[in-house]
Amino acid sequence: MIRNSVIGELHYQPAAHWNLFVKGAVEKASLRKVEAFRNYRTSYTYQAAVQWFPDLTQDARLSLAYVGKSVKYKDGCGLEDYNNNRIELSLIYRIKVY
């Protein structure tokens, strides 16, 4: 199986306590020896998030993110396209124990 991937990511910090980012990826999959499965799958992954850092001296953040994935299959390979999407709210805090 052959896979080709391209990934891009962009971060922007408009203020000291805020961070915005977007990330995207495209992946193509292919089987060399079977003609019906040459470039049979294209996958798109995308993310966008807003992060807030309540205290810059601590490693803590509150994040709201959108994550999605779309998979498209070539006609004739017998597989169905699908999409997954979700919104995540998370609190990340690293406890230093050293």
PDB file of N, CA and C in Angstrom:
ATOM      1  N   MET A   1       0.841  -1.168   0.000  1.00  0.00           N
ATOM      2  CA  MET A   1       0.000   0.000   0.000  1.00  0.00           C
ATOM      3  C   MET A   1       0.891   1.237   0.000  1.00  0.00           C
ATOM      4  N   ILE A   2       0.485   2.216  -0.745  1.00  0.00           N
ATOM      5  CA  ILE A   2       1.206   3.496  -0.825  1.00  0.00           C
ATOM      6  C   ILE A   2       0.309   4.571  -0.234  1.00  0.00           C
ATOM      7  N   ARG A   3       0.896   5.418   0.614  1.00  0.00           N
ATOM      8  CA  ARG A   3       0.159   6.554   1.175  1.00  0.00           C
ATOM      9  C   ARG A   3       0.959   7.812   0.945  1.00  0.00           C
ATOM     10  N   ASN A   4       0.275   8.833   0.512  1.00  0.00           N
ATOM     11  CA  ASN A   4       0.874  10.156   0.362  1.00  0.00           C
ATOM     12  C   ASN A   4       0.081  11.115   1.233  1.00  0.00           C
ATOM     13  N   SER A   5       0.789  11.885   2.068  1.00  0.00           N
ATOM     14  CA  SER A   5       0.121  12.783   3.008  1.00  0.00           C
ATOM     15  C   SER A   5       0.714  14.176   2.951  1.00  0.00           C
ATOM     16  N   VAL A   6      -0.146  15.173   3.178  1.00  0.00           N
ATOM     17  CA  VAL A   6       0.277  16.566   3.310  1.00  0.00           C
ATOM     18  C   VAL A   6      -0.442  17.115   4.541  1.00  0.00           C
ATOM     19  N   ILE A   7       0.328  17.739   5.440  1.00  0.00           N
ATOM     20  CA  ILE A   7      -0.227  18.274   6.674  1.00  0.00           C
ATOM     21  C   ILE A   7       0.180  19.731   6.802  1.00  0.00           C
ATOM     22  N   GLY A   8      -0.774  20.575   7.190  1.00  0.00           N
ATOM     23  CA  GLY A   8      -0.495  21.990   7.422  1.00  0.00           C
ATOM     24  C   GLY A   8      -1.088  22.434   8.744  1.00  0.00           C
ATOM     25  N   GLU A   9      -0.379  23.335   9.428  1.00  0.00           N
ATOM     26  CA  GLU A   9      -0.839  23.800  10.733  1.00  0.00           C
ATOM     27  C   GLU A   9      -0.482  25.273  10.883  1.00  0.00           C
ATOM     28  N   LEU A  10      -1.406  26.041  11.467  1.00  0.00           N
ATOM     29  CA  LEU A  10      -1.188  27.465  11.667  1.00  0.00           C
ATOM     30  C   LEU A  10      -1.647  27.843  13.070  1.00  0.00           C
ATOM     31  N   HIS A  11      -0.759  28.508  13.827  1.00  0.00           N
ATOM     32  CA  HIS A  11      -1.074  29.005  15.164  1.00  0.00           C
ATOM     33  C   HIS A  11      -1.032  30.526  15.147  1.00  0.00           C
ATOM     34  N   TYR A  12      -1.941  31.133  15.881  1.00  0.00           N
ATOM     35  CA  TYR A  12      -1.972  32.591  16.001  1.00  0.00           C
ATOM     36  C   TYR A  12      -2.331  32.936  17.435  1.00  0.00           C
ATOM     37  N   GLN A  13      -1.538  33.798  18.051  1.00  0.00           N
ATOM     38  CA  GLN A  13      -1.779  34.198  19.436  1.00  0.00           C
ATOM     39  C   GLN A  13      -2.097  35.699  19.461  1.00  0.00           C
ATOM     40  N   PRO A  14      -3.407  36.070  19.421  1.00  0.00           N
ATOM     41  CA  PRO A  14      -3.778  37.483  19.369  1.00  0.00           C
ATOM     42  C   PRO A  14      -3.526  38.233  20.680  1.00  0.00           C
ATOM     43  N   ALA A  15      -3.475  37.525  21.793  1.00  0.00           N
ATOM     44  CA  ALA A  15      -3.199  38.123  23.110  1.00  0.00           C
ATOM     45  C   ALA A  15      -2.446  37.087  23.938  1.00  0.00           C
ATOM     46  N   ALA A  16      -1.906  37.517  25.058  1.00  0.00           N
ATOM     47  CA  ALA A  16      -1.070  36.634  25.875  1.00  0.00           C
ATOM     48  C   ALA A  16      -1.818  35.397  26.374  1.00  0.00           C
ATOM     49  N   HIS A  17      -3.094  35.522  26.666  1.00  0.00           N
ATOM     50  CA  HIS A  17      -3.852  34.407  27.241  1.00  0.00           C
ATOM     51  C   HIS A  17      -4.650  33.609  26.215  1.00  0.00           C
ATOM     52  N   TRP A  18      -4.562  33.954  24.942  1.00  0.00           N
ATOM     53  CA  TRP A  18      -5.385  33.313  23.910  1.00  0.00           C
ATOM     54  C   TRP A  18      -4.526  32.734  22.795  1.00  0.00           C
ATOM     55  N   ASN A  19      -4.948  31.575  22.267  1.00  0.00           N
ATOM     56  CA  ASN A  19      -4.288  30.951  21.128  1.00  0.00           C
ATOM     57  C   ASN A  19      -5.369  30.405  20.193  1.00  0.00           C
ATOM     58  N   LEU A  20      -5.197  30.612  18.914  1.00  0.00           N
ATOM     59  CA  LEU A  20      -6.083  30.074  17.882  1.00  0.00           C
ATOM     60  C   LEU A  20      -5.242  29.184  16.978  1.00  0.00           C
ATOM     61  N   PHE A  21      -5.810  28.062  16.543  1.00  0.00           N
ATOM     62  CA  PHE A  21      -5.078  27.272  15.563  1.00  0.00           C
ATOM     63  C   PHE A  21      -6.015  26.536  14.629  1.00  0.00           C
ATOM     64  N   VAL A  22      -5.512  26.290  13.439  1.00  0.00           N
ATOM     65  CA  VAL A  22      -6.187  25.460  12.446  1.00  0.00           C
ATOM     66  C   VAL A  22      -5.166  24.454  11.942  1.00  0.00           C
ATOM     67  N   LYS A  23      -5.660  23.282  11.625  1.00  0.00           N
ATOM     68  CA  LYS A  23      -4.792  22.213  11.132  1.00  0.00           C
ATOM     69  C   LYS A  23      -5.567  21.414  10.106  1.00  0.00           C
ATOM     70  N   GLY A  24      -4.912  21.039   9.036  1.00  0.00           N
ATOM     71  CA  GLY A  24      -5.556  20.253   8.001  1.00  0.00           C
ATOM     72  C   GLY A  24      -4.595  19.237   7.426  1.00  0.00           C
ATOM     73  N   ALA A  25      -5.153  18.139   6.919  1.00  0.00           N
ATOM     74  CA  ALA A  25      -4.341  17.090   6.317  1.00  0.00           C
ATOM     75  C   ALA A  25      -5.119  16.443   5.181  1.00  0.00           C
ATOM     76  N   VAL A  26      -4.380  16.013   4.170  1.00  0.00           N
ATOM     77  CA  VAL A  26      -4.938  15.261   3.051  1.00  0.00           C
ATOM     78  C   VAL A  26      -4.081  14.011   2.893  1.00  0.00           C
ATOM     79  N   GLU A  27      -4.736  12.863   2.778  1.00  0.00           N
ATOM     80  CA  GLU A  27      -4.005  11.608   2.592  1.00  0.00           C
ATOM     81  C   GLU A  27      -4.643  10.835   1.458  1.00  0.00           C
ATOM     82  N   LYS A  28      -3.812  10.323   0.568  1.00  0.00           N
ATOM     83  CA  LYS A  28      -4.284   9.485  -0.535  1.00  0.00           C
ATOM     84  C   LYS A  28      -3.683   8.103  -0.371  1.00  0.00           C
ATOM     85  N   ALA A  29      -4.504   7.063  -0.564  1.00  0.00           N
ATOM     86  CA  ALA A  29      -4.043   5.685  -0.430  1.00  0.00           C
ATOM     87  C   ALA A  29      -4.250   4.956  -1.752  1.00  0.00           C
ATOM     88  N   SER A  30      -3.335   4.040  -2.046  1.00  0.00           N
ATOM     89  CA  SER A  30      -3.372   3.321  -3.310  1.00  0.00           C
ATOM     90  C   SER A  30      -2.737   1.943  -3.144  1.00  0.00           C
ATOM     91  N   LEU A  31      -3.241   0.967  -3.907  1.00  0.00           N
ATOM     92  CA  LEU A  31      -2.603  -0.338  -4.030  1.00  0.00           C
ATOM     93  C   LEU A  31      -2.017  -0.432  -5.431  1.00  0.00           C
ATOM     94  N   ARG A  32      -0.759  -0.762  -5.520  1.00  0.00           N
ATOM     95  CA  ARG A  32      -0.082  -0.777  -6.824  1.00  0.00           C
ATOM     96  C   ARG A  32      -0.547  -1.900  -7.731  1.00  0.00           C
ATOM     97  N   LYS A  33      -0.735  -3.086  -7.183  1.00  0.00           N
ATOM     98  CA  LYS A  33      -0.930  -4.276  -8.017  1.00  0.00           C
ATOM     99  C   LYS A  33      -2.370  -4.510  -8.462  1.00  0.00           C
ATOM    100  N   VAL A  34      -3.341  -3.805  -7.866  1.00  0.00           N
ATOM    101  CA  VAL A  34      -4.747  -4.010  -8.217  1.00  0.00           C
ATOM    102  C   VAL A  34      -5.275  -2.718  -8.845  1.00  0.00           C
ATOM    103  N   GLU A  35      -5.654  -2.774 -10.102  1.00  0.00           N
ATOM    104  CA  GLU A  35      -6.075  -1.572 -10.841  1.00  0.00           C
ATOM    105  C   GLU A  35      -7.304  -0.909 -10.217  1.00  0.00           C
ATOM    106  N   ALA A  36      -8.243  -1.692  -9.690  1.00  0.00           N
ATOM    107  CA  ALA A  36      -9.457  -1.122  -9.098  1.00  0.00           C
ATOM    108  C   ALA A  36      -9.157  -0.312  -7.835  1.00  0.00           C
ATOM    109  N   PHE A  37      -8.004  -0.543  -7.224  1.00  0.00           N
ATOM    110  CA  PHE A  37      -7.662   0.145  -5.990  1.00  0.00           C
ATOM    111  C   PHE A  37      -6.513   1.139  -6.145  1.00  0.00           C
ATOM    112  N   ARG A  38      -6.259   1.598  -7.332  1.00  0.00           N
ATOM    113  CA  ARG A  38      -5.275   2.670  -7.518  1.00  0.00           C
ATOM    114  C   ARG A  38      -5.933   3.995  -7.131  1.00  0.00           C
ATOM    115  N   ASN A  39      -5.318   4.714  -6.202  1.00  0.00           N
ATOM    116  CA  ASN A  39      -5.872   5.968  -5.671  1.00  0.00           C
ATOM    117  C   ASN A  39      -7.328   5.792  -5.249  1.00  0.00           C
ATOM    118  N   TYR A  40      -7.603   4.737  -4.499  1.00  0.00           N
ATOM    119  CA  TYR A  40      -8.977   4.400  -4.146  1.00  0.00           C
ATOM    120  C   TYR A  40      -9.530   5.219  -2.981  1.00  0.00           C
ATOM    121  N   ARG A  41      -8.654   5.827  -2.140  1.00  0.00           N
ATOM    122  CA  ARG A  41      -9.154   6.552  -0.977  1.00  0.00           C
ATOM    123  C   ARG A  41      -8.463   7.903  -0.844  1.00  0.00           C
ATOM    124  N   THR A  42      -9.274   8.930  -0.575  1.00  0.00           N
ATOM    125  CA  THR A  42      -8.763  10.250  -0.232  1.00  0.00           C
ATOM    126  C   THR A  42      -9.401  10.649   1.088  1.00  0.00           C
ATOM    127  N   SER A  43      -8.553  11.008   2.051  1.00  0.00           N
ATOM    128  CA  SER A  43      -9.013  11.347   3.395  1.00  0.00           C
ATOM    129  C   SER A  43      -8.641  12.790   3.701  1.00  0.00           C
ATOM    130  N   TYR A  44      -9.610  13.559   4.190  1.00  0.00           N
ATOM    131  CA  TYR A  44      -9.390  14.945   4.593  1.00  0.00           C
ATOM    132  C   TYR A  44      -9.645  15.046   6.099  1.00  0.00           C
ATOM    133  N   THR A  45      -8.692  15.599   6.829  1.00  0.00           N
ATOM    134  CA  THR A  45      -8.830  15.812   8.267  1.00  0.00           C
ATOM    135  C   THR A  45      -8.652  17.295   8.541  1.00  0.00           C
ATOM    136  N   TYR A  46      -9.518  17.863   9.407  1.00  0.00           N
ATOM    137  CA  TYR A  46      -9.442  19.296   9.677  1.00  0.00           C
ATOM    138  C   TYR A  46      -9.782  19.557  11.137  1.00  0.00           C
ATOM    139  N   GLN A  47      -9.105  20.551  11.704  1.00  0.00           N
ATOM    140  CA  GLN A  47      -9.302  20.940  13.096  1.00  0.00           C
ATOM    141  C   GLN A  47      -9.218  22.457  13.207  1.00  0.00           C
ATOM    142  N   ALA A  48      -9.983  23.016  14.121  1.00  0.00           N
ATOM    143  CA  ALA A  48      -9.899  24.436  14.456  1.00  0.00           C
ATOM    144  C   ALA A  48     -10.180  24.555  15.950  1.00  0.00           C
ATOM    145  N   ALA A  49      -9.418  25.394  16.638  1.00  0.00           N
ATOM    146  CA  ALA A  49      -9.591  25.483  18.087  1.00  0.00           C
ATOM    147  C   ALA A  49      -9.273  26.870  18.601  1.00  0.00           C
ATOM    148  N   VAL A  50      -9.897  27.178  19.742  1.00  0.00           N
ATOM    149  CA  VAL A  50      -9.613  28.382  20.524  1.00  0.00           C
ATOM    150  C   VAL A  50      -9.157  27.887  21.882  1.00  0.00           C
ATOM    151  N   GLN A  51      -8.010  28.391  22.341  1.00  0.00           N
ATOM    152  CA  GLN A  51      -7.485  27.991  23.642  1.00  0.00           C
ATOM    153  C   GLN A  51      -7.304  29.226  24.514  1.00  0.00           C
ATOM    154  N   TRP A  52      -7.617  29.068  25.804  1.00  0.00           N
ATOM    155  CA  TRP A  52      -7.457  30.138  26.773  1.00  0.00           C
ATOM    156  C   TRP A  52      -6.548  29.639  27.884  1.00  0.00           C
ATOM    157  N   PHE A  53      -5.529  30.425  28.200  1.00  0.00           N
ATOM    158  CA  PHE A  53      -4.575  30.114  29.259  1.00  0.00           C
ATOM    159  C   PHE A  53      -4.903  31.012  30.461  1.00  0.00           C
ATOM    160  N   PRO A  54      -5.534  30.485  31.522  1.00  0.00           N
ATOM    161  CA  PRO A  54      -5.947  31.333  32.638  1.00  0.00           C
ATOM    162  C   PRO A  54      -4.775  31.928  33.426  1.00  0.00           C
ATOM    163  N   ASP A  55      -3.679  31.186  33.547  1.00  0.00           N
ATOM    164  CA  ASP A  55      -2.513  31.651  34.302  1.00  0.00           C
ATOM    165  C   ASP A  55      -1.267  31.271  33.509  1.00  0.00           C
ATOM    166  N   LEU A  56      -0.524  32.246  33.068  1.00  0.00           N
ATOM    167  CA  LEU A  56       0.640  31.978  32.221  1.00  0.00           C
ATOM    168  C   LEU A  56       1.777  31.295  32.971  1.00  0.00           C
ATOM    169  N   THR A  57       1.760  31.315  34.297  1.00  0.00           N
ATOM    170  CA  THR A  57       2.814  30.642  35.064  1.00  0.00           C
ATOM    171  C   THR A  57       2.512  29.152  35.257  1.00  0.00           C
ATOM    172  N   GLN A  58       1.306  28.716  34.944  1.00  0.00           N
ATOM    173  CA  GLN A  58       0.908  27.311  35.055  1.00  0.00           C
ATOM    174  C   GLN A  58       0.750  26.721  33.660  1.00  0.00           C
ATOM    175  N   ASP A  59       0.881  25.420  33.552  1.00  0.00           N
ATOM    176  CA  ASP A  59       0.666  24.739  32.274  1.00  0.00           C
ATOM    177  C   ASP A  59      -0.787  24.242  32.232  1.00  0.00           C
ATOM    178  N   ALA A  60      -1.711  25.195  32.119  1.00  0.00           N
ATOM    179  CA  ALA A  60      -3.139  24.871  32.091  1.00  0.00           C
ATOM    180  C   ALA A  60      -3.784  25.613  30.932  1.00  0.00           C
ATOM    181  N   ARG A  61      -4.784  24.975  30.321  1.00  0.00           N
ATOM    182  CA  ARG A  61      -5.519  25.622  29.237  1.00  0.00           C
ATOM    183  C   ARG A  61      -6.924  25.053  29.140  1.00  0.00           C
ATOM    184  N   LEU A  62      -7.830  25.899  28.724  1.00  0.00           N
ATOM    185  CA  LEU A  62      -9.199  25.517  28.428  1.00  0.00           C
ATOM    186  C   LEU A  62      -9.354  25.653  26.917  1.00  0.00           C
ATOM    187  N   SER A  63      -9.892  24.622  26.293  1.00  0.00           N
ATOM    188  CA  SER A  63      -9.901  24.580  24.835  1.00  0.00           C
ATOM    189  C   SER A  63     -11.284  24.206  24.312  1.00  0.00           C
ATOM    190  N   LEU A  64     -11.693  24.876  23.236  1.00  0.00           N
ATOM    191  CA  LEU A  64     -12.899  24.538  22.492  1.00  0.00           C
ATOM    192  C   LEU A  64     -12.461  24.265  21.059  1.00  0.00           C
ATOM    193  N   ALA A  65     -12.745  23.053  20.561  1.00  0.00           N
ATOM    194  CA  ALA A  65     -12.221  22.654  19.249  1.00  0.00           C
ATOM    195  C   ALA A  65     -13.308  21.991  18.406  1.00  0.00           C
ATOM    196  N   TYR A  66     -13.161  22.152  17.093  1.00  0.00           N
ATOM    197  CA  TYR A  66     -13.960  21.431  16.113  1.00  0.00           C
ATOM    198  C   TYR A  66     -13.009  20.488  15.386  1.00  0.00           C
ATOM    199  N   VAL A  67     -13.381  19.208  15.301  1.00  0.00           N
ATOM    200  CA  VAL A  67     -12.545  18.206  14.644  1.00  0.00           C
ATOM    201  C   VAL A  67     -13.416  17.472  13.635  1.00  0.00           C
ATOM    202  N   GLY A  68     -12.912  17.333  12.423  1.00  0.00           N
ATOM    203  CA  GLY A  68     -13.673  16.637  11.402  1.00  0.00           C
ATOM    204  C   GLY A  68     -12.802  15.777  10.518  1.00  0.00           C
ATOM    205  N   LYS A  69     -13.422  14.761   9.923  1.00  0.00           N
ATOM    206  CA  LYS A  69     -12.722  13.890   8.981  1.00  0.00           C
ATOM    207  C   LYS A  69     -13.708  13.467   7.908  1.00  0.00           C
ATOM    208  N   SER A  70     -13.259  13.507   6.671  1.00  0.00           N
ATOM    209  CA  SER A  70     -14.075  13.115   5.535  1.00  0.00           C
ATOM    210  C   SER A  70     -13.263  12.133   4.693  1.00  0.00           C
ATOM    211  N   VAL A  71     -13.852  10.995   4.380  1.00  0.00           N
ATOM    212  CA  VAL A  71     -13.171   9.976   3.579  1.00  0.00           C
ATOM    213  C   VAL A  71     -13.992   9.737   2.321  1.00  0.00           C
ATOM    214  N   LYS A  72     -13.343   9.870   1.180  1.00  0.00           N
ATOM    215  CA  LYS A  72     -13.980   9.663  -0.123  1.00  0.00           C
ATOM    216  C   LYS A  72     -13.311   8.477  -0.814  1.00  0.00           C
ATOM    217  N   TYR A  73     -14.125   7.537  -1.301  1.00  0.00           N
ATOM    218  CA  TYR A  73     -13.603   6.372  -2.003  1.00  0.00           C
ATOM    219  C   TYR A  73     -13.883   6.489  -3.493  1.00  0.00           C
ATOM    220  N   LYS A  74     -13.021   5.892  -4.270  1.00  0.00           N
ATOM    221  CA  LYS A  74     -13.158   5.885  -5.725  1.00  0.00           C
ATOM    222  C   LYS A  74     -14.374   5.040  -6.122  1.00  0.00           C
ATOM    223  N   ASP A  75     -15.093   5.481  -7.135  1.00  0.00           N
ATOM    224  CA  ASP A  75     -16.218   4.698  -7.646  1.00  0.00           C
ATOM    225  C   ASP A  75     -15.714   3.349  -8.144  1.00  0.00           C
ATOM    226  N   GLY A  76     -16.453   2.297  -7.847  1.00  0.00           N
ATOM    227  CA  GLY A  76     -16.089   0.977  -8.329  1.00  0.00           C
ATOM    228  C   GLY A  76     -15.288   0.141  -7.339  1.00  0.00           C
ATOM    229  N   CYS A  77     -14.861   0.714  -6.228  1.00  0.00           N
ATOM    230  CA  CYS A  77     -14.099  -0.097  -5.262  1.00  0.00           C
ATOM    231  C   CYS A  77     -15.022  -0.747  -4.232  1.00  0.00           C
ATOM    232  N   GLY A  78     -16.300  -0.364  -4.191  1.00  0.00           N
ATOM    233  CA  GLY A  78     -17.266  -1.022  -3.329  1.00  0.00           C
ATOM    234  C   GLY A  78     -17.344  -0.504  -1.910  1.00  0.00           C
ATOM    235  N   LEU A  79     -16.686   0.607  -1.605  1.00  0.00           N
ATOM    236  CA  LEU A  79     -16.709   1.168  -0.259  1.00  0.00           C
ATOM    237  C   LEU A  79     -17.485   2.479  -0.248  1.00  0.00           C
ATOM    238  N   GLU A  80     -18.128   2.771   0.895  1.00  0.00           N
ATOM    239  CA  GLU A  80     -18.947   3.977   1.010  1.00  0.00           C
ATOM    240  C   GLU A  80     -18.175   5.120   1.647  1.00  0.00           C
ATOM    241  N   ASP A  81     -18.420   6.332   1.158  1.00  0.00           N
ATOM    242  CA  ASP A  81     -17.831   7.534   1.751  1.00  0.00           C
ATOM    243  C   ASP A  81     -18.423   7.757   3.141  1.00  0.00           C
ATOM    244  N   TYR A  82     -17.663   8.425   4.017  1.00  0.00           N
ATOM    245  CA  TYR A  82     -18.204   8.762   5.324  1.00  0.00           C
ATOM    246  C   TYR A  82     -17.562  10.036   5.857  1.00  0.00           C
ATOM    247  N   ASN A  83     -18.259  10.647   6.828  1.00  0.00           N
ATOM    248  CA  ASN A  83     -17.803  11.869   7.493  1.00  0.00           C
ATOM    249  C   ASN A  83     -17.959  11.707   8.999  1.00  0.00           C
ATOM    250  N   ASN A  84     -17.007  12.229   9.753  1.00  0.00           N
ATOM    251  CA  ASN A  84     -17.079  12.285  11.214  1.00  0.00           C
ATOM    252  C   ASN A  84     -16.805  13.720  11.625  1.00  0.00           C
ATOM    253  N   ASN A  85     -17.627  14.259  12.513  1.00  0.00           N
ATOM    254  CA  ASN A  85     -17.452  15.623  13.016  1.00  0.00           C
ATOM    255  C   ASN A  85     -17.778  15.649  14.491  1.00  0.00           C
ATOM    256  N   ARG A  86     -17.068  16.500  15.241  1.00  0.00           N
ATOM    257  CA  ARG A  86     -17.388  16.653  16.650  1.00  0.00           C
ATOM    258  C   ARG A  86     -16.878  17.992  17.161  1.00  0.00           C
ATOM    259  N   ILE A  87     -17.455  18.423  18.267  1.00  0.00           N
ATOM    260  CA  ILE A  87     -16.989  19.612  18.976  1.00  0.00           C
ATOM    261  C   ILE A  87     -16.512  19.137  20.341  1.00  0.00           C
ATOM    262  N   GLU A  88     -15.325  19.582  20.734  1.00  0.00           N
ATOM    263  CA  GLU A  88     -14.725  19.146  21.998  1.00  0.00           C
ATOM    264  C   GLU A  88     -14.500  20.340  22.914  1.00  0.00           C
ATOM    265  N   LEU A  89     -14.815  20.153  24.166  1.00  0.00           N
ATOM    266  CA  LEU A  89     -14.480  21.111  25.207  1.00  0.00           C
ATOM    267  C   LEU A  89     -13.548  20.388  26.163  1.00  0.00           C
ATOM    268  N   SER A  90     -12.374  20.950  26.407  1.00  0.00           N
ATOM    269  CA  SER A  90     -11.407  20.229  27.232  1.00  0.00           C
ATOM    270  C   SER A  90     -10.679  21.180  28.174  1.00  0.00           C
ATOM    271  N   LEU A  91     -10.260  20.614  29.287  1.00  0.00           N
ATOM    272  CA  LEU A  91      -9.417  21.294  30.253  1.00  0.00           C
ATOM    273  C   LEU A  91      -8.145  20.473  30.359  1.00  0.00           C
ATOM    274  N   ILE A  92      -7.019  21.106  30.098  1.00  0.00           N
ATOM    275  CA  ILE A  92      -5.731  20.417  30.131  1.00  0.00           C
ATOM    276  C   ILE A  92      -4.893  21.071  31.230  1.00  0.00           C
ATOM    277  N   TYR A  93      -4.405  20.230  32.129  1.00  0.00           N
ATOM    278  CA  TYR A  93      -3.542  20.722  33.204  1.00  0.00           C
ATOM    279  C   TYR A  93      -2.475  19.684  33.484  1.00  0.00           C
ATOM    280  N   ARG A  94      -1.225  20.080  33.412  1.00  0.00           N
ATOM    281  CA  ARG A  94      -0.123  19.164  33.674  1.00  0.00           C
ATOM    282  C   ARG A  94       0.325  19.346  35.113  1.00  0.00           C
ATOM    283  N   ILE A  95       0.309  18.257  35.851  1.00  0.00           N
ATOM    284  CA  ILE A  95       0.738  18.269  37.243  1.00  0.00           C
ATOM    285  C   ILE A  95       2.231  17.961  37.279  1.00  0.00           C
ATOM    286  N   LYS A  96       2.992  18.853  37.819  1.00  0.00           N
ATOM    287  CA  LYS A  96       4.437  18.655  37.923  1.00  0.00           C
ATOM    288  C   LYS A  96       4.741  17.926  39.217  1.00  0.00           C
ATOM    289  N   VAL A  97       5.310  16.748  39.127  1.00  0.00           N
ATOM    290  CA  VAL A  97       5.565  15.907  40.304  1.00  0.00           C
ATOM    291  C   VAL A  97       7.048  15.602  40.508  1.00  0.00           C
ATOM    292  N   TYR A  98       7.901  16.418  40.006  1.00  0.00           N
ATOM    293  CA  TYR A  98       9.336  16.133  40.172  1.00  0.00           C
ATOM    294  C   TYR A  98       9.933  16.905  41.295  1.00  0.00           C
TER     295      TYR A  98
END
